[in-house]
Short mmCIF file of C-alpha atoms in Angstrom, two decimals:
data_model
loop_
_atom_site.label_atom_id
_atom_site.label_comp_id
_atom_site.label_asym_id
_atom_site.label_seq_id
_atom_site.Cartn_x
_atom_site.Cartn_y
_atom_site.Cartn_z
CA MET A 1 16.59 10.22 13.60
CA ARG A 2 14.99 12.36 11.18
CA PHE A 3 14.46 11.22 7.59
CA LEU A 4 14.54 14.41 4.87
CA LEU A 5 14.22 14.01 1.07
CA ASP A 6 16.80 15.26 -0.63
CA ALA A 7 15.63 18.27 -3.43
CA GLU A 8 15.17 15.46 -6.22
CA GLN A 9 12.97 13.66 -4.04
CA ARG A 10 10.78 16.27 -3.10
CA ALA A 11 10.43 17.63 -6.73
CA PHE A 12 9.27 14.28 -7.74
CA ALA A 13 6.71 14.24 -5.17
CA ASP A 14 5.47 17.88 -6.14
CA SER A 15 5.42 16.48 -9.74
CA LEU A 16 3.15 13.44 -8.93
CA ASN A 17 0.83 16.08 -6.58
CA ALA A 18 0.29 18.08 -9.57
CA LEU A 19 -0.06 15.41 -12.00
CA LEU A 20 -2.69 13.76 -9.80
CA THR A 21 -4.33 16.90 -8.76
CA ALA A 22 -4.73 17.78 -12.41
CA ALA A 23 -6.24 14.47 -12.97
CA ASP A 24 -9.06 14.82 -10.53
CA THR A 25 -9.31 11.60 -8.87
CA PRO A 26 -12.51 11.12 -7.16
CA PRO A 27 -13.96 10.25 -10.68
CA VAL A 28 -11.45 7.99 -11.41
CA ILE A 29 -11.97 6.58 -8.16
CA ARG A 30 -15.65 6.19 -8.47
CA ALA A 31 -15.24 4.81 -12.18
CA TRP A 32 -13.24 2.27 -11.13
CA ALA A 33 -15.78 1.29 -8.24
CA ILE A 34 -18.44 0.44 -10.76
CA GLY A 35 -16.00 -1.39 -13.27
CA ASP A 36 -15.34 1.39 -15.85
CA ARG A 37 -11.35 0.83 -16.23
CA THR A 38 -11.05 3.69 -19.04
CA PRO A 39 -10.24 6.81 -17.12
CA GLY A 40 -8.08 4.42 -14.51
CA ARG A 41 -5.95 2.81 -17.18
CA ALA A 42 -5.58 6.26 -18.63
CA LEU A 43 -4.23 7.61 -15.47
CA TRP A 44 -2.03 4.48 -15.03
CA SER A 45 -0.24 5.14 -17.94
CA ARG A 46 0.58 8.62 -17.02
CA LEU A 47 1.69 7.70 -13.75
CA ALA A 48 4.14 4.94 -15.70
CA ASP A 49 5.56 8.13 -18.24
CA ALA A 50 6.57 9.48 -14.61
CA GLY A 51 8.55 6.11 -14.05
CA VAL A 52 6.02 5.10 -10.75
CA PHE A 53 6.27 1.37 -11.62
CA ALA A 54 10.03 1.41 -12.82
CA LEU A 55 11.26 2.31 -9.68
CA ALA A 56 10.92 -1.38 -8.15
CA LEU A 57 13.01 -2.71 -11.10
CA PRO A 58 16.68 -2.84 -12.06
CA GLU A 59 17.85 -1.64 -15.49
CA ALA A 60 18.30 -4.96 -16.95
CA TYR A 61 14.34 -5.12 -17.41
CA GLU A 62 13.77 -1.47 -18.43
CA GLY A 63 13.62 -0.22 -14.49
CA VAL A 64 15.44 2.26 -12.91
CA GLY A 65 15.97 1.26 -9.76
CA PRO A 66 15.37 -0.81 -7.34
CA LEU A 67 14.80 2.51 -5.56
CA PRO A 68 12.54 1.69 -2.28
CA VAL A 69 12.55 5.50 -0.80
CA GLU A 70 11.74 6.77 -4.06
CA LEU A 71 8.90 4.25 -4.53
CA ALA A 72 7.61 5.19 -1.07
CA VAL A 73 7.74 9.05 -1.71
CA ALA A 74 5.36 7.97 -4.83
CA PHE A 75 3.06 6.13 -2.95
CA VAL A 76 2.53 8.92 -0.68
CA GLU A 77 1.24 10.68 -3.24
CA LEU A 78 -0.84 8.10 -4.72
CA GLY A 79 -2.58 7.41 -1.09
CA ARG A 80 -2.71 11.04 -1.09
CA HIS A 81 -5.04 11.18 -4.20
CA GLY A 82 -6.65 7.80 -3.66
CA VAL A 83 -5.36 6.27 -6.92
CA PRO A 84 -7.27 3.18 -7.71
CA GLY A 85 -6.13 -0.25 -9.00
CA PRO A 86 -3.71 -2.61 -7.80
CA LEU A 87 -0.66 -0.79 -7.59
CA VAL A 88 0.90 -2.50 -4.59
CA GLU A 89 0.20 -5.80 -6.54
CA THR A 90 1.95 -4.41 -9.57
CA VAL A 91 5.18 -3.47 -7.67
CA ALA A 92 4.84 -6.84 -5.78
CA ALA A 93 4.77 -8.61 -8.98
CA ALA A 94 7.50 -6.91 -10.70
CA VAL A 95 9.90 -7.75 -7.33
CA LEU A 96 8.93 -11.29 -7.71
CA LEU A 97 9.54 -11.61 -11.45
CA SER A 98 13.23 -9.70 -10.95
CA GLU A 99 14.28 -11.36 -8.22
CA LEU A 100 13.57 -15.27 -9.58
CA GLY A 101 17.12 -15.10 -11.12
CA GLU A 102 15.45 -16.60 -14.11
CA SER A 103 15.44 -14.22 -17.31
CA GLY A 104 12.76 -15.72 -19.51
CA PRO A 105 9.77 -14.65 -17.20
CA ALA A 106 11.10 -11.83 -16.02
CA LYS A 107 12.28 -10.30 -19.82
CA ARG A 108 8.67 -11.59 -21.04
CA LEU A 109 6.76 -10.00 -18.30
CA LEU A 110 8.64 -6.86 -16.84
CA PRO A 111 8.73 -4.40 -19.39
CA ALA A 112 4.94 -3.99 -20.11
CA LEU A 113 4.76 -3.50 -16.41
CA ALA A 114 7.48 -0.66 -16.30
CA SER A 115 5.96 1.06 -18.94
CA GLY A 116 2.20 0.95 -17.78
CA GLU A 117 0.96 -1.17 -20.74
CA ALA A 118 0.18 -4.22 -18.15
CA LEU A 119 -1.30 -4.64 -14.87
CA ALA A 120 -0.34 -7.03 -12.55
CA THR A 121 -2.22 -8.79 -9.21
CA VAL A 122 -0.33 -11.82 -7.43
CA ALA A 123 -0.91 -13.82 -4.40
CA LEU A 124 2.00 -14.44 -2.12
CA PRO A 125 2.11 -16.11 0.96
CA GLY A 126 1.68 -13.77 3.72
CA GLY A 127 -0.18 -11.67 1.91
CA GLY A 128 -3.59 -12.34 2.58
CA PRO A 129 -6.24 -14.89 1.40
CA PHE A 130 -8.01 -12.59 -1.81
CA VAL A 131 -5.91 -11.06 -4.44
CA LEU A 132 -6.54 -7.47 -5.74
CA ASP A 133 -8.50 -6.28 -9.00
CA ALA A 134 -7.95 -9.92 -10.81
CA GLU A 135 -10.46 -8.91 -13.31
CA ALA A 136 -8.62 -5.89 -14.31
CA ALA A 137 -5.29 -7.53 -14.21
CA ASP A 138 -3.13 -8.35 -17.56
CA ILE A 139 -0.98 -10.45 -15.90
CA ARG A 140 -2.01 -12.85 -12.29
CA LEU A 141 0.84 -14.23 -10.98
CA THR A 142 0.15 -17.06 -7.81
CA VAL A 143 2.82 -18.37 -5.71
CA ASP A 144 1.59 -21.52 -3.82
CA SER A 145 3.19 -24.74 -2.37
CA PRO A 146 1.89 -28.01 -2.78
CA GLU A 147 2.76 -29.45 0.55
CA ALA A 148 1.80 -27.87 4.11
CA PRO A 149 4.86 -26.58 5.78
CA THR A 150 5.87 -28.17 8.83
CA ARG A 151 7.98 -27.13 11.96
CA ASP A 152 11.37 -28.20 10.39
CA THR A 153 11.03 -27.58 6.82
CA THR A 154 9.31 -25.18 4.45
CA PRO A 155 8.41 -27.23 0.78
CA PRO A 156 9.44 -25.18 -2.37
CA ALA A 157 6.72 -22.77 -3.72
CA ARG A 158 5.28 -22.80 -7.53
CA LEU A 159 4.67 -19.65 -9.19
CA HIS A 160 1.60 -20.03 -11.71
CA LEU A 161 0.55 -17.04 -14.13
CA SER A 162 -2.51 -17.00 -15.86
CA GLY A 163 -3.78 -14.11 -17.77
CA SER A 164 -7.03 -11.86 -17.89
CA GLY A 165 -10.18 -12.56 -17.94
CA PRO A 166 -13.08 -13.57 -15.86
CA THR A 167 -12.04 -14.79 -12.21
CA GLY A 168 -15.21 -15.52 -10.25
CA SER A 169 -15.18 -16.26 -6.64
CA ALA A 170 -15.70 -12.13 -6.01
CA ARG A 171 -15.53 -11.25 -2.26
CA PRO A 172 -17.03 -7.24 -1.14
CA SER A 173 -14.33 -5.13 0.13
CA LEU A 174 -15.08 -2.17 2.65
CA ASP A 175 -13.42 -0.01 0.04
CA PRO A 176 -15.62 0.03 -3.32
CA ALA A 177 -13.07 0.56 -5.13
CA ARG A 178 -11.02 -2.39 -4.26
CA HIS A 179 -12.47 -5.42 -6.43
CA LEU A 180 -11.22 -8.74 -4.23
CA ALA A 181 -11.48 -12.52 -5.47
CA LEU A 182 -9.82 -15.78 -4.49
CA PRO A 183 -6.41 -16.67 -6.46
CA ARG A 184 -6.39 -19.79 -8.63
CA PRO A 185 -2.73 -21.16 -8.32
CA THR A 186 -3.59 -22.53 -12.11
CA GLY A 187 -2.26 -21.51 -15.50
CA GLU A 188 1.72 -21.48 -16.80
CA LEU A 189 3.99 -22.89 -14.49
CA LEU A 190 6.78 -20.19 -14.62
CA ALA A 191 9.26 -21.62 -11.62
CA THR A 192 9.30 -23.93 -8.80
CA GLY A 193 12.04 -24.43 -5.95
CA PRO A 194 13.28 -22.30 -2.88
CA HIS A 195 14.30 -19.30 -5.16
CA VAL A 196 10.61 -18.93 -5.78
CA THR A 197 10.14 -18.94 -1.80
CA HIS A 198 13.36 -16.42 -1.85
CA ALA A 199 11.50 -14.07 -4.04
CA ALA A 200 7.97 -14.17 -2.85
CA ALA A 201 9.71 -13.22 0.51
CA GLN A 202 11.17 -10.06 -1.31
CA ALA A 203 8.17 -9.05 -2.89
CA LEU A 204 6.16 -9.22 0.21
CA THR A 205 8.74 -6.86 1.82
CA TRP A 206 8.30 -4.21 -0.89
CA ALA A 207 4.32 -4.91 -1.27
CA ARG A 208 3.92 -3.84 2.96
CA LEU A 209 6.54 -1.08 2.15
CA ALA A 210 4.06 0.71 -0.61
CA THR A 211 1.20 -0.01 1.25
CA ALA A 212 2.52 1.58 4.34
CA ALA A 213 3.25 4.41 2.19
CA GLN A 214 0.10 4.48 0.58
CA ALA A 215 -1.73 4.47 4.29
CA LEU A 216 0.47 7.17 5.03
CA GLY A 217 -0.98 9.40 1.92
CA VAL A 218 -4.49 8.31 2.63
CA GLY A 219 -4.01 9.70 6.07
CA LEU A 220 -2.38 12.80 5.34
CA ALA A 221 -5.01 13.82 2.61
CA LEU A 222 -7.82 13.04 5.44
CA LEU A 223 -6.06 15.28 7.84
CA ASP A 224 -5.69 17.78 5.13
CA ARG A 225 -9.39 17.64 4.36
CA THR A 226 -10.59 17.76 7.91
CA VAL A 227 -8.38 20.76 9.00
CA GLU A 228 -10.40 22.45 5.93
CA TYR A 229 -13.53 21.37 7.08
CA VAL A 230 -13.24 22.48 10.98
CA LYS A 231 -12.32 25.91 9.56
CA GLN A 232 -15.69 26.50 7.54
CA ARG A 233 -18.20 24.62 10.05
CA THR A 234 -19.32 27.02 12.61
CA GLN A 235 -21.29 26.36 15.72
CA PHE A 236 -22.47 28.96 18.38
CA GLY A 237 -20.99 31.58 15.57
CA VAL A 238 -17.48 30.21 15.48
CA PRO A 239 -16.11 27.90 13.52
CA ILE A 240 -15.99 24.38 15.38
CA GLY A 241 -11.97 24.59 14.52
CA SER A 242 -11.73 26.73 17.14
CA PHE A 243 -12.67 24.67 20.14
CA GLN A 244 -10.23 22.80 21.91
CA ALA A 245 -11.26 19.26 21.92
CA VAL A 246 -11.46 19.59 18.28
CA LYS A 247 -7.65 20.65 17.97
CA HIS A 248 -6.81 17.95 20.44
CA GLN A 249 -8.34 15.75 18.54
CA LEU A 250 -6.40 16.87 15.09
CA ALA A 251 -3.28 17.53 16.80
CA ASP A 252 -3.00 13.56 18.04
CA ALA A 253 -4.13 12.40 14.55
CA LYS A 254 -1.15 14.66 13.26
CA ILE A 255 1.47 13.32 15.71
CA ALA A 256 0.57 9.63 14.80
CA LEU A 257 0.97 10.14 11.33
CA GLU A 258 4.23 12.55 11.87
CA PHE A 259 5.65 9.56 13.90
CA ALA A 260 4.93 7.07 10.73
CA ARG A 261 6.70 9.01 8.52
CA PRO A 262 10.01 8.62 10.00
CA LEU A 263 9.38 4.84 10.36
CA LEU A 264 8.39 4.63 6.67
CA PHE A 265 11.35 6.31 5.09
CA GLY A 266 13.91 4.29 7.35
CA ALA A 267 12.19 1.42 6.79
CA ALA A 268 12.81 1.97 3.02
CA LEU A 269 16.50 2.49 3.27
CA SER A 270 17.12 -0.90 5.43
CA MET A 271 14.57 -2.98 3.75
CA ALA A 272 14.48 -5.21 6.42
CA PRO A 273 11.11 -7.11 6.75
CA ALA A 274 11.00 -6.15 10.58
CA ASP A 275 11.40 -2.44 9.75
CA VAL A 276 8.98 -2.59 6.93
CA ALA A 277 6.65 -4.27 9.23
CA ALA A 278 6.86 -1.86 12.06
CA ALA A 279 6.29 0.94 9.23
CA LYS A 280 3.14 -0.90 8.03
CA VAL A 281 1.56 -1.15 11.47
CA ALA A 282 2.38 2.72 12.21
CA ALA A 283 1.06 4.10 8.98
CA GLY A 284 -1.78 1.71 8.98
CA GLU A 285 -3.07 2.65 12.43
CA ALA A 286 -2.58 5.98 12.05
CA ALA A 287 -4.43 6.56 8.82
CA TYR A 288 -6.93 4.49 10.86
CA ALA A 289 -7.38 7.10 13.42
CA THR A 290 -7.26 9.94 11.59
CA ALA A 291 -9.89 7.95 9.38
CA ARG A 292 -12.10 7.88 12.87
CA THR A 293 -11.19 11.27 13.74
CA ALA A 294 -12.23 12.93 10.48
CA LEU A 295 -15.52 10.88 10.16
CA GLN A 296 -16.42 12.10 13.74
CA LEU A 297 -15.65 16.11 13.12
CA HIS A 298 -17.39 15.75 9.44
CA GLY A 299 -20.69 14.15 10.90
CA ALA A 300 -22.98 12.34 9.26
CA ILE A 301 -22.13 13.69 5.91
CA GLY A 302 -18.74 12.42 6.36
CA TYR A 303 -19.56 8.85 5.29
CA THR A 304 -22.30 9.77 2.54
CA ALA A 305 -21.20 7.75 -0.89
CA GLU A 306 -21.55 11.24 -2.54
CA TYR A 307 -19.39 13.13 -0.30
CA ASP A 308 -15.42 12.55 -1.63
CA LEU A 309 -14.29 11.91 2.05
CA SER A 310 -15.79 8.53 2.00
CA LEU A 311 -13.64 7.42 -0.80
CA TRP A 312 -10.25 7.93 1.42
CA LEU A 313 -12.35 6.73 4.65
CA THR A 314 -12.79 3.31 3.45
CA LYS A 315 -9.44 3.11 1.83
CA ALA A 316 -7.98 3.72 5.12
CA ARG A 317 -9.92 1.18 6.90
CA ALA A 318 -9.28 -1.46 3.54
CA LEU A 319 -4.99 -0.46 3.69
CA ARG A 320 -5.01 -1.56 7.37
CA THR A 321 -5.29 -4.98 6.68
CA ALA A 322 -4.06 -5.41 3.04
CA TRP A 323 -0.53 -7.34 2.77
CA GLY A 324 -0.84 -7.92 6.57
CA SER A 325 -3.08 -7.34 9.48
CA PRO A 326 -1.64 -5.34 12.25
CA ALA A 327 -1.18 -8.42 14.41
CA GLU A 328 0.86 -10.11 11.69
CA CYS A 329 3.01 -7.56 11.14
CA ARG A 330 3.41 -6.72 14.61
CA ALA A 331 4.28 -10.66 15.26
CA GLU A 332 7.09 -10.07 12.45
CA VAL A 333 8.53 -7.23 14.48
CA LEU A 334 8.71 -9.66 17.51
CA THR A 335 10.53 -11.78 15.65
CA VAL A 336 13.50 -9.88 15.58
CA HIS A 337 13.18 -7.44 18.39
CA GLY A 338 10.89 -8.78 20.85
CA PRO A 339 11.99 -10.13 24.31
CA ARG A 340 13.60 -13.47 24.45
CA ARG A 341 13.35 -16.49 26.83
CA THR A 342 16.43 -17.38 29.25
CA ASP A 343 16.80 -19.73 31.61
CA SER A 344 16.06 -17.41 34.32
CA GLY A 345 12.96 -15.96 32.46
CA VAL A 346 12.32 -13.36 30.12
CA SER A 347 14.89 -11.14 29.09
CA GLY A 348 14.98 -7.75 27.10
CA GLY A 349 14.86 -7.38 23.39
CA ASP A 350 18.16 -7.49 20.80
CA PRO A 351 20.59 -4.90 22.28
CA ARG A 352 20.74 -3.31 18.61
CA SER A 353 17.17 -2.99 18.56
#
């Protein structure tokens, strides 16, 4: 099945691409990596003016959605240009608050997220042990449970809000522009109960969708940069891009990325957790494979910090495990589409798959 964007969606992607090209993101990424948020916050405001952060929100909270396909379109471009900051986390926080069914916290916090005035980070069950850019975030949300889940019961979850400020417990990341820290389930208690568990599950699905789109964009950027490089670098008097072995590696990367693209947009249409998990695996693995190819074909210059390619190489590796490792996402897919055991042995997957 082919998933083609309509004219309006293509125009939206083109406008974001033009905006981010003009912004010259590599200096912004490097500034964010050393703790200078000013260029990143300025770019964040421009993205908000373009409507990026309103895509996940309903109109009741000053959004224009929810529009998961358009969000995927936007995050492909954000990944293509390597935009730093808690982009996925802000979307996840917005979905979490809007899904709660409690207007108080949503009306208080969501307009600032939609307008770009505030950045958010969030810790969710299944989202990994760390939070991203907690020191830069104005809103920090943590969903946890006071009791450990059992085989038969899922205890009610709690949602805490804490403001900006020092976090401590910093952890290194493969991507210098991604600042990790341990979450702190303290602060104002916004909500508790089964509806928090449901809202957190919805937010996790959106986070994985946005991460998959971001990874696809990173992979496309790596491929484009590598194709240009192999046209310029010469050996034996000819461009290395003319060598069949190089062509094969680039073709493999292109095929992997193009196979991930329909999975991404198909998942955006269905928003089924298993579909989104499959898209996350495909896009993350394709971007990571493309990063390895890009590094091999660039040689030693590819991993030097001064060379822009390194900004995308490290991001591809970090996004591969962000918001669910490949193993965790495959397990999610198998809960729906995997083989099932019968009295006579293991049968095939669900006929609907």
